Tab-separated table of C-alpha atoms in Angstrom:
chain	number	residue	atom	x	y	z
B	23	UNK	CA	-182.492	-27.848	-124.230
B	24	UNK	CA	-179.220	-29.610	-125.031
B	25	UNK	CA	-176.042	-29.938	-123.010
B	26	UNK	CA	-172.731	-28.758	-124.495
B	27	UNK	CA	-171.905	-30.516	-127.754
B	28	UNK	CA	-170.362	-34.004	-127.574
B	29	UNK	CA	-167.480	-34.601	-129.983
B	30	UNK	CA	-166.046	-38.032	-130.731
B	31	UNK	CA	-163.230	-39.586	-132.734
B	32	UNK	CA	-163.401	-42.958	-134.476
B	33	UNK	CA	-160.803	-44.856	-136.455
B	34	UNK	CA	-162.189	-46.834	-139.387
B	35	UNK	CA	-161.295	-49.445	-142.008
B	36	UNK	CA	-162.956	-51.001	-145.085
B	37	UNK	CA	-163.600	-47.547	-146.582
B	38	UNK	CA	-165.666	-47.794	-149.776
B	39	UNK	CA	-167.428	-45.381	-152.143
B	40	UNK	CA	-164.912	-42.509	-151.889
B	41	UNK	CA	-163.965	-40.390	-148.871
B	42	UNK	CA	-166.137	-38.860	-146.166
B	43	UNK	CA	-167.193	-35.265	-146.824
B	44	UNK	CA	-166.008	-32.731	-144.219
B	45	UNK	CA	-168.446	-29.999	-143.139
B	46	UNK	CA	-170.940	-31.277	-145.697
B	47	UNK	CA	-174.710	-31.142	-145.558
B	48	UNK	CA	-174.986	-34.956	-145.629
B	49	UNK	CA	-174.831	-36.323	-142.073
B	50	UNK	CA	-172.891	-39.366	-140.922
B	51	UNK	CA	-175.077	-42.200	-139.591
B	52	UNK	CA	-174.608	-45.606	-137.945
B	53	UNK	CA	-176.873	-48.327	-136.465
B	54	UNK	CA	-178.920	-47.408	-133.408
B	55	UNK	CA	-180.197	-44.089	-134.858
B	56	UNK	CA	-176.805	-42.429	-134.446
B	57	UNK	CA	-176.142	-39.318	-136.515
B	58	UNK	CA	-173.339	-36.782	-136.527
B	59	UNK	CA	-171.748	-33.857	-138.360
B	60	UNK	CA	-168.331	-34.657	-139.875
B	61	UNK	CA	-165.789	-32.001	-138.932
B	62	UNK	CA	-162.459	-33.607	-139.883
B	63	UNK	CA	-161.588	-36.733	-141.866
B	64	UNK	CA	-158.005	-37.992	-142.062
B	65	UNK	CA	-158.006	-40.814	-144.654
B	66	UNK	CA	-155.134	-43.242	-145.264
B	67	UNK	CA	-156.137	-45.534	-148.094
B	68	UNK	CA	-159.052	-47.667	-146.936
B	69	UNK	CA	-158.404	-46.755	-143.288
B	70	UNK	CA	-158.491	-43.420	-141.481
B	71	UNK	CA	-159.765	-41.358	-138.594
B	72	UNK	CA	-162.828	-39.172	-138.375
B	73	UNK	CA	-163.821	-36.413	-135.909
B	74	UNK	CA	-167.539	-35.845	-135.505
B	75	UNK	CA	-170.051	-33.728	-133.574
B	76	UNK	CA	-172.714	-36.063	-132.171
B	77	UNK	CA	-176.307	-35.076	-133.024
B	78	UNK	CA	-178.417	-38.115	-132.053
B	79	UNK	CA	-177.807	-41.515	-130.505
B	80	UNK	CA	-174.609	-42.833	-128.916
B	81	UNK	CA	-170.989	-42.868	-130.061
B	82	UNK	CA	-170.487	-45.746	-132.564
B	83	UNK	CA	-168.994	-48.994	-131.277
B	84	UNK	CA	-166.567	-51.455	-132.854
B	85	UNK	CA	-167.451	-52.802	-136.316
B	86	UNK	CA	-170.538	-50.641	-136.757
B	87	UNK	CA	-170.954	-49.334	-140.307
B	88	UNK	CA	-170.509	-45.594	-140.748
B	89	UNK	CA	-172.521	-44.222	-143.685
B	90	UNK	CA	-172.507	-40.821	-145.368
B	91	UNK	CA	-174.397	-40.855	-148.647
B	92	UNK	CA	-172.685	-43.507	-150.796
B	93	UNK	CA	-169.563	-43.684	-148.590
B	94	UNK	CA	-169.212	-46.439	-145.971
B	95	UNK	CA	-166.576	-47.655	-143.498
B	96	UNK	CA	-166.430	-49.728	-140.305
B	97	UNK	CA	-165.334	-48.449	-136.916
B	98	UNK	CA	-162.109	-50.206	-135.943
B	99	UNK	CA	-160.352	-48.375	-133.185
B	100	UNK	CA	-158.590	-47.246	-131.223
B	101	UNK	CA	-157.639	-50.144	-128.965
B	102	UNK	CA	-158.444	-51.812	-126.630
B	103	UNK	CA	-162.082	-52.269	-127.708
B	104	UNK	CA	-162.263	-50.692	-131.155
B	105	UNK	CA	-165.062	-48.278	-130.190
B	106	UNK	CA	-165.274	-44.619	-131.073
B	107	UNK	CA	-164.294	-42.452	-128.107
B	108	UNK	CA	-165.308	-39.064	-126.757
B	109	UNK	CA	-162.904	-36.336	-127.883
B	110	UNK	CA	-161.494	-34.309	-124.977
B	111	UNK	CA	-161.482	-31.010	-126.893
B	112	UNK	CA	-163.916	-29.469	-129.417
B	113	UNK	CA	-163.321	-31.036	-132.836
B	114	UNK	CA	-163.224	-27.652	-134.605
B	115	UNK	CA	-160.129	-26.654	-132.574
B	116	UNK	CA	-157.942	-28.786	-134.838
B	117	UNK	CA	-159.275	-26.857	-137.863
B	118	UNK	CA	-159.151	-23.399	-136.279
B	119	UNK	CA	-155.406	-23.500	-135.544
B	120	UNK	CA	-152.334	-24.337	-137.585
B	121	UNK	CA	-149.179	-25.919	-136.174
B	122	UNK	CA	-145.881	-25.079	-137.857
B	123	UNK	CA	-142.922	-27.441	-138.085
B	124	UNK	CA	-141.221	-25.148	-135.554
B	125	UNK	CA	-143.997	-25.804	-133.016
B	126	UNK	CA	-145.951	-22.539	-133.192
B	127	UNK	CA	-149.738	-22.672	-133.044
B	128	UNK	CA	-151.295	-19.863	-135.115
B	129	UNK	CA	-154.935	-18.900	-135.717
B	130	UNK	CA	-156.021	-20.153	-139.125
B	131	UNK	CA	-157.059	-17.535	-141.677
B	132	UNK	CA	-160.448	-19.249	-142.087
B	133	UNK	CA	-161.137	-19.449	-138.324
B	134	UNK	CA	-163.789	-17.234	-136.659
B	135	UNK	CA	-163.360	-13.540	-135.902
B	136	UNK	CA	-162.923	-12.053	-132.434
B	137	UNK	CA	-165.933	-12.328	-130.085
B	138	UNK	CA	-167.204	-15.546	-131.747
B	139	UNK	CA	-167.851	-18.328	-129.243
B	140	UNK	CA	-169.915	-20.784	-131.342
B	141	UNK	CA	-171.124	-21.538	-134.851
B	142	UNK	CA	-174.033	-23.490	-136.302
B	143	UNK	CA	-175.822	-24.374	-139.520
B	144	UNK	CA	-179.412	-23.273	-140.071
B	145	UNK	CA	-182.250	-23.842	-142.505
B	146	UNK	CA	-185.952	-23.023	-142.672
B	147	UNK	CA	-185.268	-19.297	-142.995
B	148	UNK	CA	-188.007	-17.028	-144.325
B	149	UNK	CA	-186.314	-13.673	-143.512
B	150	UNK	CA	-182.565	-13.088	-143.704
B	151	UNK	CA	-180.483	-12.811	-140.537
B	152	UNK	CA	-178.138	-9.795	-140.341
B	153	UNK	CA	-174.866	-9.249	-138.479
B	154	UNK	CA	-175.396	-7.791	-134.998
B	155	UNK	CA	-178.867	-9.307	-134.644
B	156	UNK	CA	-179.792	-10.979	-131.343
B	157	UNK	CA	-181.318	-14.408	-131.976
B	158	UNK	CA	-183.691	-15.972	-129.434
B	159	UNK	CA	-184.356	-19.719	-129.608
B	160	UNK	CA	-187.630	-21.375	-128.754
B	161	UNK	CA	-186.391	-22.356	-125.258
B	162	UNK	CA	-185.045	-18.869	-124.489
B	163	UNK	CA	-181.329	-19.205	-125.289
B	164	UNK	CA	-179.829	-16.136	-126.973
B	165	UNK	CA	-176.810	-15.340	-129.117
B	166	UNK	CA	-175.523	-12.361	-131.097
B	167	UNK	CA	-174.686	-12.824	-134.791
B	168	UNK	CA	-171.036	-11.850	-135.373
B	169	UNK	CA	-170.436	-13.176	-138.906
B	170	UNK	CA	-172.749	-14.537	-141.579
B	171	UNK	CA	-170.506	-17.288	-142.942
B	172	UNK	CA	-172.986	-18.239	-145.665
B	173	UNK	CA	-176.634	-17.622	-146.501
B	174	UNK	CA	-177.976	-19.273	-149.637
B	175	UNK	CA	-181.706	-19.561	-150.106
B	176	UNK	CA	-183.231	-20.615	-146.783
B	177	UNK	CA	-180.061	-22.114	-145.272
B	178	UNK	CA	-176.545	-21.160	-144.225
B	179	UNK	CA	-174.034	-20.918	-141.371
B	180	UNK	CA	-173.555	-18.340	-138.610
B	181	UNK	CA	-170.680	-17.442	-136.282
B	182	UNK	CA	-172.183	-16.142	-133.034
B	183	UNK	CA	-171.393	-14.924	-129.527
B	184	UNK	CA	-173.433	-16.852	-126.982
B	185	UNK	CA	-175.155	-14.530	-124.479
B	186	UNK	CA	-177.211	-16.709	-122.135
B	187	UNK	CA	-175.310	-18.922	-119.636
B	188	UNK	CA	-174.615	-22.359	-121.095
B	189	UNK	CA	-174.231	-24.091	-117.746
B	190	UNK	CA	-177.803	-23.241	-116.682
B	191	UNK	CA	-179.788	-22.661	-119.891
B	192	UNK	CA	-177.852	-25.045	-122.094
B	193	UNK	CA	-177.692	-24.922	-125.881
B	194	UNK	CA	-180.577	-25.367	-128.322
B	195	UNK	CA	-181.174	-28.751	-129.953
B	196	UNK	CA	-181.386	-29.823	-133.569
B	197	UNK	CA	-184.522	-28.392	-135.238
B	198	UNK	CA	-185.123	-25.730	-132.552
B	199	UNK	CA	-186.426	-22.529	-134.163
B	200	UNK	CA	-185.115	-19.003	-133.577
B	201	UNK	CA	-186.234	-15.453	-134.262
B	202	UNK	CA	-184.170	-12.266	-134.383
B	203	UNK	CA	-184.713	-8.890	-132.743
B	204	UNK	CA	-184.644	-7.300	-136.219
B	205	UNK	CA	-186.384	-9.721	-138.576
B	206	UNK	CA	-184.259	-12.820	-139.147
B	207	UNK	CA	-185.468	-16.312	-138.373
B	208	UNK	CA	-184.643	-19.950	-139.031
B	209	UNK	CA	-184.147	-23.421	-137.588
B	210	UNK	CA	-181.015	-24.946	-136.090
B	211	UNK	CA	-179.709	-27.617	-138.463
B	212	UNK	CA	-177.611	-30.057	-136.422
B	213	UNK	CA	-175.732	-28.988	-133.301
B	214	UNK	CA	-174.011	-25.872	-131.960
B	215	UNK	CA	-170.230	-26.023	-132.417
B	216	UNK	CA	-167.659	-24.627	-129.979
B	217	UNK	CA	-165.405	-22.045	-131.671
B	218	UNK	CA	-163.749	-20.682	-128.499
B	219	UNK	CA	-161.381	-22.792	-126.436
B	220	UNK	CA	-160.212	-23.216	-122.854
B	221	UNK	CA	-156.627	-23.410	-121.633
B	222	UNK	CA	-157.171	-27.128	-120.970
B	223	UNK	CA	-158.197	-27.655	-124.601
B	224	UNK	CA	-154.739	-26.564	-125.864
B	225	UNK	CA	-153.128	-29.133	-123.548
B	226	UNK	CA	-155.438	-31.886	-124.778
B	227	UNK	CA	-155.040	-30.945	-128.443
B	228	UNK	CA	-151.245	-30.991	-128.068
B	229	UNK	CA	-151.346	-34.404	-126.378
B	230	UNK	CA	-153.589	-35.748	-129.153
B	231	UNK	CA	-151.292	-34.518	-131.929
B	232	UNK	CA	-148.267	-35.832	-130.059
B	233	UNK	CA	-149.726	-39.346	-130.040
B	234	UNK	CA	-151.344	-39.313	-133.487
B	235	UNK	CA	-150.088	-41.756	-136.106
B	236	UNK	CA	-152.196	-39.922	-138.711
B	237	UNK	CA	-150.475	-36.569	-138.027
B	238	UNK	CA	-147.772	-36.553	-140.730
B	239	UNK	CA	-145.269	-34.244	-142.402
B	240	UNK	CA	-142.612	-32.210	-140.630
B	241	UNK	CA	-143.993	-33.113	-137.228
B	242	UNK	CA	-142.832	-31.103	-134.252
B	243	UNK	CA	-144.880	-33.623	-132.272
B	244	UNK	CA	-144.489	-37.388	-132.250
B	245	UNK	CA	-144.469	-40.149	-129.665
B	246	UNK	CA	-140.655	-40.274	-129.711
B	247	UNK	CA	-140.309	-36.518	-129.061
B	248	UNK	CA	-140.656	-34.619	-125.747
B	249	UNK	CA	-144.101	-34.002	-124.280
B	250	UNK	CA	-145.428	-30.704	-125.736
B	251	UNK	CA	-147.284	-29.466	-122.631
B	252	UNK	CA	-147.995	-30.105	-118.964
B	253	UNK	CA	-150.692	-28.988	-116.544
B	254	UNK	CA	-150.430	-27.918	-112.921
B	255	UNK	CA	-154.233	-27.913	-112.749
B	256	UNK	CA	-156.979	-27.960	-115.401
B	257	UNK	CA	-156.680	-24.146	-115.445
B	258	UNK	CA	-152.857	-23.807	-115.380
B	259	UNK	CA	-151.178	-25.082	-118.562
B	260	UNK	CA	-147.468	-24.990	-119.461
B	261	UNK	CA	-146.342	-25.235	-123.090
B	262	UNK	CA	-142.941	-26.948	-123.285
B	263	UNK	CA	-139.999	-26.849	-125.668
B	264	UNK	CA	-140.708	-24.905	-128.859
B	265	UNK	CA	-144.497	-25.184	-128.605
B	266	UNK	CA	-146.111	-21.723	-128.431
B	267	UNK	CA	-149.344	-19.854	-129.090
B	268	UNK	CA	-149.786	-16.320	-130.427
B	269	UNK	CA	-151.526	-13.307	-128.917
B	270	UNK	CA	-154.314	-13.851	-131.461
B	271	UNK	CA	-154.991	-17.387	-130.232
B	272	UNK	CA	-154.972	-16.080	-126.655
B	273	UNK	CA	-157.857	-13.772	-127.546
B	274	UNK	CA	-159.963	-16.787	-128.546
B	275	UNK	CA	-159.331	-18.696	-125.317
B	276	UNK	CA	-160.748	-18.654	-121.794
B	277	UNK	CA	-160.844	-20.582	-118.535
B	278	UNK	CA	-157.275	-20.519	-117.271
B	279	UNK	CA	-153.703	-19.467	-117.956
B	280	UNK	CA	-151.050	-20.630	-120.419
B	281	UNK	CA	-147.338	-20.239	-119.756
B	282	UNK	CA	-144.734	-20.648	-122.508
B	283	UNK	CA	-141.065	-19.996	-123.136
B	284	UNK	CA	-138.371	-19.316	-120.562
B	285	UNK	CA	-136.154	-16.432	-119.504
B	286	UNK	CA	-136.462	-13.429	-121.838
B	287	UNK	CA	-138.980	-15.284	-124.042
B	288	UNK	CA	-141.328	-16.344	-121.230
B	289	UNK	CA	-144.957	-15.282	-121.625
B	290	UNK	CA	-148.004	-15.810	-119.445
B	291	UNK	CA	-151.490	-15.649	-120.954
B	292	UNK	CA	-153.931	-15.284	-118.090
B	293	UNK	CA	-157.683	-14.808	-117.990
B	294	UNK	CA	-158.903	-11.304	-117.167
B	295	UNK	CA	-162.250	-11.011	-115.400
B	296	UNK	CA	-163.877	-7.581	-115.167
B	297	UNK	CA	-167.284	-6.956	-113.646
B	298	UNK	CA	-169.056	-3.663	-114.362
B	299	UNK	CA	-172.299	-2.866	-112.532
B	300	UNK	CA	-174.278	0.111	-113.798
B	301	UNK	CA	-177.858	1.197	-114.397
B	302	UNK	CA	-178.199	0.452	-118.113
B	303	UNK	CA	-175.673	-2.332	-118.723
B	304	UNK	CA	-173.937	-0.404	-121.529
B	305	UNK	CA	-170.846	0.721	-119.617
B	306	UNK	CA	-167.649	-0.818	-120.978
B	307	UNK	CA	-164.232	-0.951	-119.301
B	308	UNK	CA	-161.210	0.834	-120.751
B	309	UNK	CA	-157.826	-0.799	-120.104
B	310	UNK	CA	-154.498	1.032	-120.252
B	311	UNK	CA	-151.276	-0.837	-121.032
B	312	UNK	CA	-147.941	0.983	-121.415
B	313	UNK	CA	-149.794	4.324	-121.595
B	314	UNK	CA	-151.983	3.137	-124.485
B	315	UNK	CA	-155.633	2.045	-124.579
B	316	UNK	CA	-155.927	-1.711	-125.152
B	317	UNK	CA	-158.094	-2.491	-128.194
B	318	UNK	CA	-161.401	-3.927	-126.990
B	319	UNK	CA	-162.046	-7.598	-127.710
B	320	UNK	CA	-163.714	-8.813	-124.501
B	321	UNK	CA	-167.387	-8.564	-125.493
B	322	UNK	CA	-167.157	-12.346	-125.832
B	323	UNK	CA	-168.928	-13.717	-122.745
B	324	UNK	CA	-166.672	-16.792	-122.495
B	325	UNK	CA	-163.484	-14.782	-123.034
B	326	UNK	CA	-163.850	-11.700	-120.838
């Protein structure tokens, strides 16, 4: 049983053999039996920055060689010690949202559908998984398949809604097997990736982009511009200036509230917790807003 996925960021130099492959089947490795799944690479000539989901070992330290197939580079930052560092938000968050020059975060067209909380790669499949199937891992963790992202031969990628509690049962580990309640099966290939984000994550992502020398173009965020967000607590986040999120992003978030705008444009996105106790567990709430039924999207256990 694994704890929630560790993500790290490492700056590098001395890049050789091409560029690192994002989301590719070939893992990143470094001395000390470290391996990871490359989520984002931001190259700048022979230097750059890489965001990785840790699979085995420890986060790479200064001047260790990063290897992915025929591509190599050396960790070189950030200061003061040059080591890779733990990322304070899930690495996929940067891919799942877009940030316009005007400061608006929007949900990327390639990001997961509603109800998805996690995604993972699999292999070792002998019978195809189908959407809606409940998968049970060897240590008892369960998830519901929302989207089959890919399924080629015996391997692919799934977007899922996690069902069992992560804080007590944890997540499965690399090479754990699973079976479905219909017929699907397979083996986890790598780690489970977060694809649903807390209010604190938006604050940390904004701070990262605001202080990122690799974030280029028509930047709404830069070190010489105003701070994009503040927090009253880890669960109460305020977006400042022109920085905003959309209703769609709000539906993929949990664990707090986000306030944005001022006056007539002020909006508050706040978590909604509903507990239904019945005999068969199938009863669902119906919410009314402005005399209309609110479209259901709260089957997601992390985003109720």
